[in-house]
Coordinates of C-alpha atoms and ligand atoms in Angstrom, one line a residue:
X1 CA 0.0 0.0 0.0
X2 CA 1.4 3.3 -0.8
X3 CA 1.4 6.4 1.5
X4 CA 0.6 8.9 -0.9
X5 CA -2.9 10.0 -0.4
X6 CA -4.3 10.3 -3.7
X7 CA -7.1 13.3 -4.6
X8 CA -8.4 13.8 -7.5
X9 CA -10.3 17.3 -8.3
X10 CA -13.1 17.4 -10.9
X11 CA -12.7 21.1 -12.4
X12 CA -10.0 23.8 -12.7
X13 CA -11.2 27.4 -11.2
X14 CA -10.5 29.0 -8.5
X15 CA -12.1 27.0 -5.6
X16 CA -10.0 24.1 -7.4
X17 CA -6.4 25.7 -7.4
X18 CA -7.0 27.1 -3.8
X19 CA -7.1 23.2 -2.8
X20 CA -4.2 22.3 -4.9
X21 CA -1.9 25.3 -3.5
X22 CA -2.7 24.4 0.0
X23 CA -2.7 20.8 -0.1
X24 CA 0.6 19.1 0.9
X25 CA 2.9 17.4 -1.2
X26 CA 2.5 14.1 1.0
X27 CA -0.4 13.8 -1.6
X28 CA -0.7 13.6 -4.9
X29 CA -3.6 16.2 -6.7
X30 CA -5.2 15.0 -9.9
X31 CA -7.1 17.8 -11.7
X32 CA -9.9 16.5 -14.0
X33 CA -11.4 18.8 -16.2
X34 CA -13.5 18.4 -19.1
X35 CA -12.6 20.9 -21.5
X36 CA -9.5 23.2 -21.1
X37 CA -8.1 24.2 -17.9
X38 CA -8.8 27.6 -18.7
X39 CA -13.1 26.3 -19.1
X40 CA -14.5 28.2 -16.2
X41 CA -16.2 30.6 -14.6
X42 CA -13.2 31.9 -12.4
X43 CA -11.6 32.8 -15.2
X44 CA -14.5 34.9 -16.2
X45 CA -15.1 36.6 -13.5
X46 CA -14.9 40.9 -14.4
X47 CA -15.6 42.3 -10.9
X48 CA -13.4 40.6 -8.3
X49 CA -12.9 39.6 -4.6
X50 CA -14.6 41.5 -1.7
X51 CA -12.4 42.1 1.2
X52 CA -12.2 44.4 4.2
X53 CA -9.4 46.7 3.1
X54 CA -10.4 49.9 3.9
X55 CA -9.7 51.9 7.0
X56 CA -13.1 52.3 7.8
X57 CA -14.0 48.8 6.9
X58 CA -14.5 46.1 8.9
X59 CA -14.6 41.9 8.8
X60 CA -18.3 42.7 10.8
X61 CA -19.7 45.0 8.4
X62 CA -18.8 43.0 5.9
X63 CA -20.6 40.1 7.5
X64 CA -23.5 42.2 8.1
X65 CA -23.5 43.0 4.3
X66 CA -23.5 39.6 3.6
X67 CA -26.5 38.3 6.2
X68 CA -28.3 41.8 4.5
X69 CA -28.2 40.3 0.7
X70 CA -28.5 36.9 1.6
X71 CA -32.2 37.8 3.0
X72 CA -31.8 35.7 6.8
X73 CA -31.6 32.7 4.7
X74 CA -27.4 32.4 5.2
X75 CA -24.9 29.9 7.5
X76 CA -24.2 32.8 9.9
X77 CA -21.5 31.3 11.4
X78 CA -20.0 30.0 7.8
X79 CA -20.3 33.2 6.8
X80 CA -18.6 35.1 10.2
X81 CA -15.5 32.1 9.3
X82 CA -15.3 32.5 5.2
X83 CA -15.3 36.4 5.7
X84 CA -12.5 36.2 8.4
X85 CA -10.5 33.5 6.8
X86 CA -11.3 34.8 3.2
X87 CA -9.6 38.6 4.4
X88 CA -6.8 36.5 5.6
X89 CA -6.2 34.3 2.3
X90 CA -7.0 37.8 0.4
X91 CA -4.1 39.5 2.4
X92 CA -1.5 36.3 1.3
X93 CA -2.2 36.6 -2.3
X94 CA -1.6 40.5 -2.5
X95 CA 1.9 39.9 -0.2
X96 CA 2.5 37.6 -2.9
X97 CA 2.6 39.6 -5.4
X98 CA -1.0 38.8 -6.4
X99 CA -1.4 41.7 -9.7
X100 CA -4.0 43.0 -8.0
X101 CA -4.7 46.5 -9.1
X102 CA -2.9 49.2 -6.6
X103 CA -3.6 52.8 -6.0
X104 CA -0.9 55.9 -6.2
X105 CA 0.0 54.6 -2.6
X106 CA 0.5 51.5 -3.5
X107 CA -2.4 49.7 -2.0
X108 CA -4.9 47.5 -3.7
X109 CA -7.6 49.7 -5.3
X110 CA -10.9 48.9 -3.8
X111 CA -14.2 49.4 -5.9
X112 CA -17.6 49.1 -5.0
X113 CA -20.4 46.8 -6.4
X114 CA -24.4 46.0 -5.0
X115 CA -25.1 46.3 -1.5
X116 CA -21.8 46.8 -0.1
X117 CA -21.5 49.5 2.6
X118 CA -17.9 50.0 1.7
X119 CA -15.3 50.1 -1.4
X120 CA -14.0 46.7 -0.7
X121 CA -13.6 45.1 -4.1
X122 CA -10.4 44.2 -5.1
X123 CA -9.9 43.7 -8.8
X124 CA -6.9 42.8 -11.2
X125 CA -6.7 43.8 -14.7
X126 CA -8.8 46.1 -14.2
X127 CA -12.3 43.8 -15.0
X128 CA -10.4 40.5 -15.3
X129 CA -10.2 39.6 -11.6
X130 CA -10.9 36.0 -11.9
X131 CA -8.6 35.6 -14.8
X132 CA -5.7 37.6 -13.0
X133 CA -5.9 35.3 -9.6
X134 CA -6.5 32.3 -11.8
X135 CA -2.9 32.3 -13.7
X136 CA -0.9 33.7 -10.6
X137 CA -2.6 30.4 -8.7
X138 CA -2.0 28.1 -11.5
X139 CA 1.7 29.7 -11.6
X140 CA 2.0 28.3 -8.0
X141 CA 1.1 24.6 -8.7
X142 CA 3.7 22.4 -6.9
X143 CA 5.4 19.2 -9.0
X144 CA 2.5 16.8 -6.8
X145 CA -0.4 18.6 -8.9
X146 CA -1.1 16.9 -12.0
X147 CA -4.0 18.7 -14.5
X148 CA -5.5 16.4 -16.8
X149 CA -7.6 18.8 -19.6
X150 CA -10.3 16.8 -21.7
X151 CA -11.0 13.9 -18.9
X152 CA -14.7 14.4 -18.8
X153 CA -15.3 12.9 -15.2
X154 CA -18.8 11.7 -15.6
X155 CA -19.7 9.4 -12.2
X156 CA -18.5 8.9 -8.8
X157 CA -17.1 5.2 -7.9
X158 CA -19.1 4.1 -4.6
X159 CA -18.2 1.2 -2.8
X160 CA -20.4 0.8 1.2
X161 CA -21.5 4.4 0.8
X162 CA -18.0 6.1 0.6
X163 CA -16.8 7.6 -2.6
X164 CA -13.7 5.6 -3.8
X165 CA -12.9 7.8 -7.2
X166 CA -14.4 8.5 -10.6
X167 CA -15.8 7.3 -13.7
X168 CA -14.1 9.7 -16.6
X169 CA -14.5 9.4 -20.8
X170 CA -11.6 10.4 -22.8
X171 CA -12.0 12.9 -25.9
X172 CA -12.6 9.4 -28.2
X173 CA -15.6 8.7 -25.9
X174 CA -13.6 5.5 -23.9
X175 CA -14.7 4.8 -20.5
X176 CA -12.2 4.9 -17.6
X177 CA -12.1 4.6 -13.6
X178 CA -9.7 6.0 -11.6
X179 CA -9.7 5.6 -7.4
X180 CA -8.7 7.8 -5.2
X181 CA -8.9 8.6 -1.4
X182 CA -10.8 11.3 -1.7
X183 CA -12.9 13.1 -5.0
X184 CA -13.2 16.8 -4.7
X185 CA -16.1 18.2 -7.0
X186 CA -15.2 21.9 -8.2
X187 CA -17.8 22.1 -11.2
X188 CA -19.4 25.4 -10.7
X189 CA -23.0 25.8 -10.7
X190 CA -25.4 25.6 -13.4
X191 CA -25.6 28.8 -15.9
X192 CA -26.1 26.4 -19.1
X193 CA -29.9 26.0 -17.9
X194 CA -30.8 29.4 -18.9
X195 CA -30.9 31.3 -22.2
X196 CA -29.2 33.9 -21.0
X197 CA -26.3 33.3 -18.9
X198 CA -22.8 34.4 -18.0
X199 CA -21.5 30.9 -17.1
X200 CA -18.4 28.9 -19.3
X201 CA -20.7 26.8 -21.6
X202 CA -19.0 23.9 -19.7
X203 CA -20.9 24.8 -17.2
X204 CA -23.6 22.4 -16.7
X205 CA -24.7 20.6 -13.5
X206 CA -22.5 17.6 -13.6
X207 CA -20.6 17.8 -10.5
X208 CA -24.7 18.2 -8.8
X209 CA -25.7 15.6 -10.2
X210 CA -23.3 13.3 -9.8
X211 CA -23.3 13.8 -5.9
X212 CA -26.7 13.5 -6.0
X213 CA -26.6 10.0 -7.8
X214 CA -23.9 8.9 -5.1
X215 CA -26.3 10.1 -2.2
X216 CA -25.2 13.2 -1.5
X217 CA -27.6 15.9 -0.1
X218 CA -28.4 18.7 -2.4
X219 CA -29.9 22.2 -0.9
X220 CA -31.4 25.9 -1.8
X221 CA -31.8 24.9 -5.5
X222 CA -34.7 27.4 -5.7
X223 CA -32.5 30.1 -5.0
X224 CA -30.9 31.7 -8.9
X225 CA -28.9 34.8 -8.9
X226 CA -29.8 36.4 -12.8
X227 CA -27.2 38.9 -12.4
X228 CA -28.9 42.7 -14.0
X229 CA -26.8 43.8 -16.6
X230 CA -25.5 41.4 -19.6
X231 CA -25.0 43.4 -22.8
X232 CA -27.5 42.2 -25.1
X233 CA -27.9 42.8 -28.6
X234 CA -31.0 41.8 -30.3
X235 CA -32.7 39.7 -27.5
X236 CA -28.7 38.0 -27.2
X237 CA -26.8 37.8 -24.3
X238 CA -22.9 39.2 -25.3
X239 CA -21.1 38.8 -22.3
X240 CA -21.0 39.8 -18.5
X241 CA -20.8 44.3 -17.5
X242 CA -19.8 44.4 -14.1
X243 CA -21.4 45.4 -11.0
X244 CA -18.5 47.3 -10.5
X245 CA -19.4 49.6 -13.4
X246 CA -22.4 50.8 -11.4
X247 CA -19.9 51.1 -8.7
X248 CA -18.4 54.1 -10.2
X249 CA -21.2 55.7 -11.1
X250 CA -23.2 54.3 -14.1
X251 CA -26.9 53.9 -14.1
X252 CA -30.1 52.3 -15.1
X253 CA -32.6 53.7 -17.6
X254 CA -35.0 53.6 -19.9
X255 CA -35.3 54.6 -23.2
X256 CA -36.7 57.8 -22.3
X257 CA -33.8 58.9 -19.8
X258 CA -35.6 57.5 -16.6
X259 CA -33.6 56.0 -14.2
X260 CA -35.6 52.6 -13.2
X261 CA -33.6 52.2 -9.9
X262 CA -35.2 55.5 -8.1
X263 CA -37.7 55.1 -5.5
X264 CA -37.2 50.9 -5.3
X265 CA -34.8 50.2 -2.9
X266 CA -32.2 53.0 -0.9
X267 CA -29.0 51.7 -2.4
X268 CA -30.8 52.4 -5.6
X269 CA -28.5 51.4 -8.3
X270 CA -26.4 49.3 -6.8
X271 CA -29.2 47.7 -5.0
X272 CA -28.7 43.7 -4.1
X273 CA -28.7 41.8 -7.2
X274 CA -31.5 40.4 -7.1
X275 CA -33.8 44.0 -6.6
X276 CA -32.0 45.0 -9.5
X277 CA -32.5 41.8 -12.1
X278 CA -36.1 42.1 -10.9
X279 CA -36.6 45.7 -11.3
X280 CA -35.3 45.4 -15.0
X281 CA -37.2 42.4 -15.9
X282 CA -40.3 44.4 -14.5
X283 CA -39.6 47.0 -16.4
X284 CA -38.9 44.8 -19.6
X285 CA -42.2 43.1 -19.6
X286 CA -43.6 47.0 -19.7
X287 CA -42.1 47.3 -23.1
X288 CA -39.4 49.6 -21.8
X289 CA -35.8 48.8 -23.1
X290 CA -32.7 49.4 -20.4
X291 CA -29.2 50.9 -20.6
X292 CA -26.7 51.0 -18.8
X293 CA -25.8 55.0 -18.7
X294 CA -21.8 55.3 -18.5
X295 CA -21.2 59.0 -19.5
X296 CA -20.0 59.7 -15.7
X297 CA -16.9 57.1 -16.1
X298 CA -14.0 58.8 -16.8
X299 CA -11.3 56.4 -18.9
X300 CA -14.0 53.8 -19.4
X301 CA -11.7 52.0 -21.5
X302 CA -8.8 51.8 -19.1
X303 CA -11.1 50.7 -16.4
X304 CA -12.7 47.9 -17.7
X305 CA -10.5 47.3 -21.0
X306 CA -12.2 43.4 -21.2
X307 CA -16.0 45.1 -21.3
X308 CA -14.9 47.8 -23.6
X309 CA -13.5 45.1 -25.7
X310 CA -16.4 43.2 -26.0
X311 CA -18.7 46.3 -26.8
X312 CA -16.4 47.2 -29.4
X313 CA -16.6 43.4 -30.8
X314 CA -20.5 43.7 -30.4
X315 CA -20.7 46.9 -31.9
X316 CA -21.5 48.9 -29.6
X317 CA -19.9 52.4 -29.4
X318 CA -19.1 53.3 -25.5
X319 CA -18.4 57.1 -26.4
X320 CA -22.0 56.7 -26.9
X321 CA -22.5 56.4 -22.9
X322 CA -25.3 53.6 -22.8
X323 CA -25.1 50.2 -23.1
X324 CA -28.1 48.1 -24.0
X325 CA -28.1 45.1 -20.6
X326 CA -31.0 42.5 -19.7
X327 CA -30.0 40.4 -16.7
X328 CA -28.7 36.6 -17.0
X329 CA -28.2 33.4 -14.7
X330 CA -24.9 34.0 -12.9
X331 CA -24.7 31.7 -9.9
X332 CA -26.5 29.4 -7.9
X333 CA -26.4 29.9 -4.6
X334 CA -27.4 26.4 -3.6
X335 CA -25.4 23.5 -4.2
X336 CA -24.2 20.3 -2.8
X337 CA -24.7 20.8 1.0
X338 CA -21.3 20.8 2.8
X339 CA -20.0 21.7 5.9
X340 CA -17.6 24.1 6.9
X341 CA -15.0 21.6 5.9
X342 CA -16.3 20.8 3.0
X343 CA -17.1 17.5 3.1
X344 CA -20.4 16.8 1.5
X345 CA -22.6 14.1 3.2
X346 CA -21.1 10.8 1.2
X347 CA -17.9 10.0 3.4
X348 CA -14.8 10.8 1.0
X349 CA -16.5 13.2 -1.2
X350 CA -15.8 16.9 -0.7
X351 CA -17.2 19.7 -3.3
X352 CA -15.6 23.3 -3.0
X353 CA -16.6 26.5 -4.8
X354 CA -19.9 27.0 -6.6
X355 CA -20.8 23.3 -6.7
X356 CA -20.9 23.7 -2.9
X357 CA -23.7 25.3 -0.8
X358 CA -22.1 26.2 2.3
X359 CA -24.6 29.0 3.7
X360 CA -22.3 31.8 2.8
X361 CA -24.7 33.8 0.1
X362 CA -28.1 32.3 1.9
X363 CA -30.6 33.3 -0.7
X364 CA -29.2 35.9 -2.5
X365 CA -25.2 36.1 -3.0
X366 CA -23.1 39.6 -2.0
X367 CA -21.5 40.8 -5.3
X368 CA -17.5 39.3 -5.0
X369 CA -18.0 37.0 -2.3
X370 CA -17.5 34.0 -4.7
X371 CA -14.1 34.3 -5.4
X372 CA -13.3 34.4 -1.9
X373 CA -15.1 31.3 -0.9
X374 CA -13.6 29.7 -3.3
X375 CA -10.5 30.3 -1.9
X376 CA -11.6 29.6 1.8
X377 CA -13.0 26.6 1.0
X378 CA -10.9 25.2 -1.4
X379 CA -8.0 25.7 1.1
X380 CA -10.1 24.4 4.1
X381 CA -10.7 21.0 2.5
X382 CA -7.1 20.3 1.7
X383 CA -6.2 20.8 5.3
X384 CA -9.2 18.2 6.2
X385 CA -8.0 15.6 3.8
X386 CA -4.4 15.8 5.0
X387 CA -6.0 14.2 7.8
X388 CA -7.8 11.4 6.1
X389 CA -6.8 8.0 6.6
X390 CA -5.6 6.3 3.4
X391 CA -8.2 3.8 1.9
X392 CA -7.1 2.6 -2.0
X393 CA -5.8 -0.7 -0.5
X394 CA -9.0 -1.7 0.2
X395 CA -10.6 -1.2 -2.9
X396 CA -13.0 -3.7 -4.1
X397 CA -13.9 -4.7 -8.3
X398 CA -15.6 -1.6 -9.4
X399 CA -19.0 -1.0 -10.9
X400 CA -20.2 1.4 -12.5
X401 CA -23.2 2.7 -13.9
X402 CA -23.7 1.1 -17.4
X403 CA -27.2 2.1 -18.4
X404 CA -27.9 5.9 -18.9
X405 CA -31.2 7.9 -19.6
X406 CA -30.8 10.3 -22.1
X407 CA -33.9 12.9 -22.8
X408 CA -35.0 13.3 -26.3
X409 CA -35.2 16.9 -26.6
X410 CA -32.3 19.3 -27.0
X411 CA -30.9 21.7 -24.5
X412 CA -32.0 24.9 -26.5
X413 CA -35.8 23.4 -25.6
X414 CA -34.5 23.0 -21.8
X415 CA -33.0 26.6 -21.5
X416 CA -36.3 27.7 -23.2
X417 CA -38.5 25.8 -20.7
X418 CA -36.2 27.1 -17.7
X419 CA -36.1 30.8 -18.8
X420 CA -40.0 30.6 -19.5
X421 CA -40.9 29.2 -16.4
X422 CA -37.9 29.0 -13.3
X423 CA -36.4 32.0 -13.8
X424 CA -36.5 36.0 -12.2
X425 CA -40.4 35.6 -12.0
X426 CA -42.0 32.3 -11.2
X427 CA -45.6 31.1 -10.0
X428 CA -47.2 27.6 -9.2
X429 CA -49.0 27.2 -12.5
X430 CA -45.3 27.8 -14.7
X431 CA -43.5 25.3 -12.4
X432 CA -46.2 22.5 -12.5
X433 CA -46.4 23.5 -16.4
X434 CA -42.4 23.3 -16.3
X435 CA -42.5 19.9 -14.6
X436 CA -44.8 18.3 -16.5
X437 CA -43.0 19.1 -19.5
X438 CA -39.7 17.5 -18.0
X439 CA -41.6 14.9 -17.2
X440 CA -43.0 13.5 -20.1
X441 CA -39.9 14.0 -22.1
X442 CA -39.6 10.7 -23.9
X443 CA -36.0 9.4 -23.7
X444 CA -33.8 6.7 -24.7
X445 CA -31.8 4.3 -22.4
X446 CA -27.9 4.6 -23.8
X447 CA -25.3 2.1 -22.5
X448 CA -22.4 4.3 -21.1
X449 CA -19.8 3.2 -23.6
X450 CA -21.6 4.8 -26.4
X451 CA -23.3 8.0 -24.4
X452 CA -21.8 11.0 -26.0
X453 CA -20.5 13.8 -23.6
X454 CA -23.2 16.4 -24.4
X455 CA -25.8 13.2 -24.0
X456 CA -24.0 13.0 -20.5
X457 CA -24.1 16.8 -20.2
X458 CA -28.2 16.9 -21.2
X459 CA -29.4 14.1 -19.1
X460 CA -27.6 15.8 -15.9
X461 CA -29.6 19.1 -17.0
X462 CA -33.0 17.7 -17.2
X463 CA -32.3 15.6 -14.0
X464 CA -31.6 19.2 -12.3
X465 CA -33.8 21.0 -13.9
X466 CA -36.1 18.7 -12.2
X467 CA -35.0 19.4 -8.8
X468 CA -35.1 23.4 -9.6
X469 CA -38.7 23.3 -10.3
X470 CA -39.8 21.0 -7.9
X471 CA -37.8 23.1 -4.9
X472 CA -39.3 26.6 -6.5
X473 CA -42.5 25.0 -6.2
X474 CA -42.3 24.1 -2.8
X475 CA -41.3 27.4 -1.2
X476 CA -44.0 29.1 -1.4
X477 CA -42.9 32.9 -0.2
X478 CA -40.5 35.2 -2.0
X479 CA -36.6 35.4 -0.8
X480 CA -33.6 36.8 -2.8
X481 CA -33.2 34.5 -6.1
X482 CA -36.6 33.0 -5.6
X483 CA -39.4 35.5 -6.2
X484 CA -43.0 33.9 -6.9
X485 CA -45.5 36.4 -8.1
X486 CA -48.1 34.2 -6.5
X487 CA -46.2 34.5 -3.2
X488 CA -44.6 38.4 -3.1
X489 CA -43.7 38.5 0.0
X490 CA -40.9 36.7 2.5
X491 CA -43.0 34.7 5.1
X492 CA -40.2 34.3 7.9
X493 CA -43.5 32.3 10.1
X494 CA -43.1 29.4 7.6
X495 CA -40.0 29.4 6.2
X496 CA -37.4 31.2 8.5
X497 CA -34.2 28.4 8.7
X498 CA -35.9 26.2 6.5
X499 CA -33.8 24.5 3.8
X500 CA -35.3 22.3 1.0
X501 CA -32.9 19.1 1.0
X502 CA -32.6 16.5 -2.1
X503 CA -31.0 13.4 -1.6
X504 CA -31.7 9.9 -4.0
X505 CA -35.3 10.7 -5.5
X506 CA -36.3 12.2 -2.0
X507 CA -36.9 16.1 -1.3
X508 CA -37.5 16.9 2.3
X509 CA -37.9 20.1 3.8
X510 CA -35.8 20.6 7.4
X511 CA -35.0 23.2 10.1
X512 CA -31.6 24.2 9.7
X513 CA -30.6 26.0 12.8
X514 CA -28.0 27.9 11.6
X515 CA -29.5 29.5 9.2
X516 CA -31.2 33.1 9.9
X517 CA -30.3 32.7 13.5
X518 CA -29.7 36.6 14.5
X519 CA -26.3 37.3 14.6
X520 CA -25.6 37.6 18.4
X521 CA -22.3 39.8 17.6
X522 CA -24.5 43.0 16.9
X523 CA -27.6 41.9 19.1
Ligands
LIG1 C1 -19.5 41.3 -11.5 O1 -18.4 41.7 -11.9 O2 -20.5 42.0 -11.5 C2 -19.6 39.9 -11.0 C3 -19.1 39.8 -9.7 C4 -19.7 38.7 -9.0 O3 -20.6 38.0 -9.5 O4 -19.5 38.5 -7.8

């Protein structure tokens, strides 16, 4: 028996390369992903990493920003530890020699984005934060990392309820296993499932799904972040235009010059996300069409050089000062459920970063706070499997899971079913319409060896899909990401500290004391 404890990682962003730069080289990383290393939505992310920086900033205000978007629906504990460790991981990277951006003093520039009391975003490249922190990590890999790109990892091995490795396809479509001591799921979330999205278009529910298959616990998959402002042309999603341009100043409006934000919600423009998504939606369904006003930004293209980029490649002229947005999926904010380790609830199975639902973002995320869990996370599970007792030796003959369902319909018919029905706005009668359709898709049973990747890739969509809708339709009040127009309003009698729990064909509802407990350090 060897020693070495063996990991292997499904996925490559941030959450992912936090693990593997923390992790000791007593064990040996395998990164899986199923596309390039550079496939995800780290490395897409403009805005950057929220940290208490500022002199007048603190850790608890930033806590108390977090517990304010998140609606009394967050981990508050999780989210008093990520905050505090996340400031501490932050400070590292920029002694480092992080690129973060840095003011005439020398300091990392802080910028502002939704519902944060403070400047306390840090950024790199000026909008390419998540691409910035992604290469300096990568950089940093130690000789025990190994990255694998096109290994699609499409199942977990389970052997008496513990997860013992991974069933992965090669690009030719041949079917593999590989065992480990421990699987860390780093997937991301599920942006494919909507129209428009900001996600990697690798990003597509497998890592969920998967778990779920092996027993995990899933939780709060009712709760969808649409973030507000995607430049669209033509009813087309382009690409992502940071919060952090309304941080310095840009603005909503209409066609006719009114700003949409006034009058909703004190923070006005820069609102909590999901205020904002909603209020444009609202205002889209009026027949009003929404810009982003930038005439205020000085240097807009030395600011955000990626967006100004892409509006040049769309065609759209930012000396003109308005930018035509709709919002977009952007993150889930539930996940496999985790604790603050996290170690999901099959023994050996860990899942870091978006895949995860820790109770950070509750039921609505804080703009930048992804990033840094990421990095909390994805360093706090490394140190947990350090402890882990070797178990390869012990591994029995493997099975896997020959016979896969694969829907007959194709994923622009899902993302149109999702977006009509489980997106900004939902009721009862468009979920039960949604689920009925998802249930009487016909579909074909496929023997694994000849399942295609995108067959794998659909059936784990509809599967979730599935779970979305059924979740949405079981909360029935209005929190953050989940807003039912038959059910306005937040109903704290009913549903304070209630989580809606998957697990094997099974969705429960449970108490979860941790959740929207007051937070006793400001009582
Ligand atoms: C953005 O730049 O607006 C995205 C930041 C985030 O999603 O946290």
């Amino acid at each position: 028996m060897s020693s070495i404890k063996k990991v292997i990682v499904v996925g490559s962003g941030i959450a992912a390369l936090s693990f593997a730069n923390t992790i000791s080289d007593n064990c040996q990383v395998i990164i899986m992903t199923k596309k390039q290393f550079s496939s995800s939505n780290s490395m897409l992310a403009q805005g950057g990493i929220a940290a208490a920086f500022s002199a007048h900033d603190s850790v608890d205000q930033h806590v108390q920003d977090t517990l304010a978007a998140g609606c009394d629906h967050n981990d508050d504990k999780t989210v008093e530890e990520i905050v505090r460790l996340g400031k501490n991981l932050v400070d590292q990277l920029v002694e480092e020699g992080c690129p973060f951006d840095r003011n005439e003093a020398g300091m990392p520039q802080l910028g502002k984005e939704g519902a944060h009391t403070f400047h306390r975003i840090l950024h790199a490249g000026g909008d390419q934060t998540g691409k910035t922190v992604v290469q300096f990590l990568k950089g940093k890999l130690g000789s025990h990392i190994h990255v694998y790109e096109n290994h699609h990892v499409i199942d977990l091995l389970i052997h008496e309820g513990t997860c013992i490795g991974v069933v992965w396809k090669d690009e030719e479509g041949h079917v593999h296993t590989m065992t480990a001591d421990a699987v860390v799921l780093s997937t991301g979330g599920c942006g494919s499932l909507y129209e428009i999205n900001t996600n990697d278009p690798s990003v597509t529910g497998d890592g969920l799904m998967m778990a779920y298959r092996a027993g995990a616990q899933l939780v709060d998959l009712e709760f969808v972040q649409f973030h507000p402002t995607l430049l669209t042309i033509a009813g087309k999603a382009v690409g992502l235009v940071s919060e952090a341009v309304r941080g310095e100043d840009a603005y909503l409006e209409d066609e006719s010059g009114r700003r949409i934000m006034k009058g909703i919600h004190p923070l006005g423009d820069l609102a909590p996300r999901d205020v904002v998504a909603r209020t444009i939606f609202h205002e889209q369904q009026l027949g009003h069409s929404i810009d982003l006003n930038i005439q205020d930004i000085p240097h807009f293209s030395a600011r955000f050089p990626a967006i100004d980029a892409m509006c040049q490649r769309a065609g759209v002229d930012t000396a003109s000062g308005r930018l035509p947005v709709s919002p977009g999926m952007h993150f889930l904010m539930g996940g496999i459920k985790v604790n603050e380790h996290g170690e999901t609830t099959v023994p050996s199975l860990f899942a870091i970063g978006e895949a995860a639902c820790t109770g950070l973002h509750g039921a609505n995320r804080l703009a930048s706070n992804s990033l840094l869990e990421g990095l909390v996370l994805g360093s706090k599970a490394a140190r947990r499997i350090e402890q882990l007792a070797v178990h390869q030796e012990t591994i029995p003959s493997l099975s896997i899971q020959e016979i896969w369902s694969v829907p007959a319909m194709s994923e622009a018919q899902l993302r149109q079913w999702m977006t009509a029905y489980a997106a900004i706005v939902r009721d009862e009668k468009g979920l039960q319409t949604l689920l009925h359709e998802l249930e009487h898709v016909s579909f074909q049973q496929t023997n694994v060896k000849n399942i295609t990747n995108e067959q794998i890739e659909l059936s784990n969509q509809w599967a979730l899909a599935s779970c979305i809708a059924k979740s949405a339709l079981l909360r029935t009040e209005s929190r953050g990401g989940h807003y039912r127009k038959d059910y306005p309003k937040r109903h704290d009698a009913l549903w304070q500290g209630k989580q809606i729990v998957h697990e094997q064909g099974q969705i429960h509802i449970i108490k979860n004391e941790r959740i929207g407990a007051k937070w006793n350090v400001y009582s």
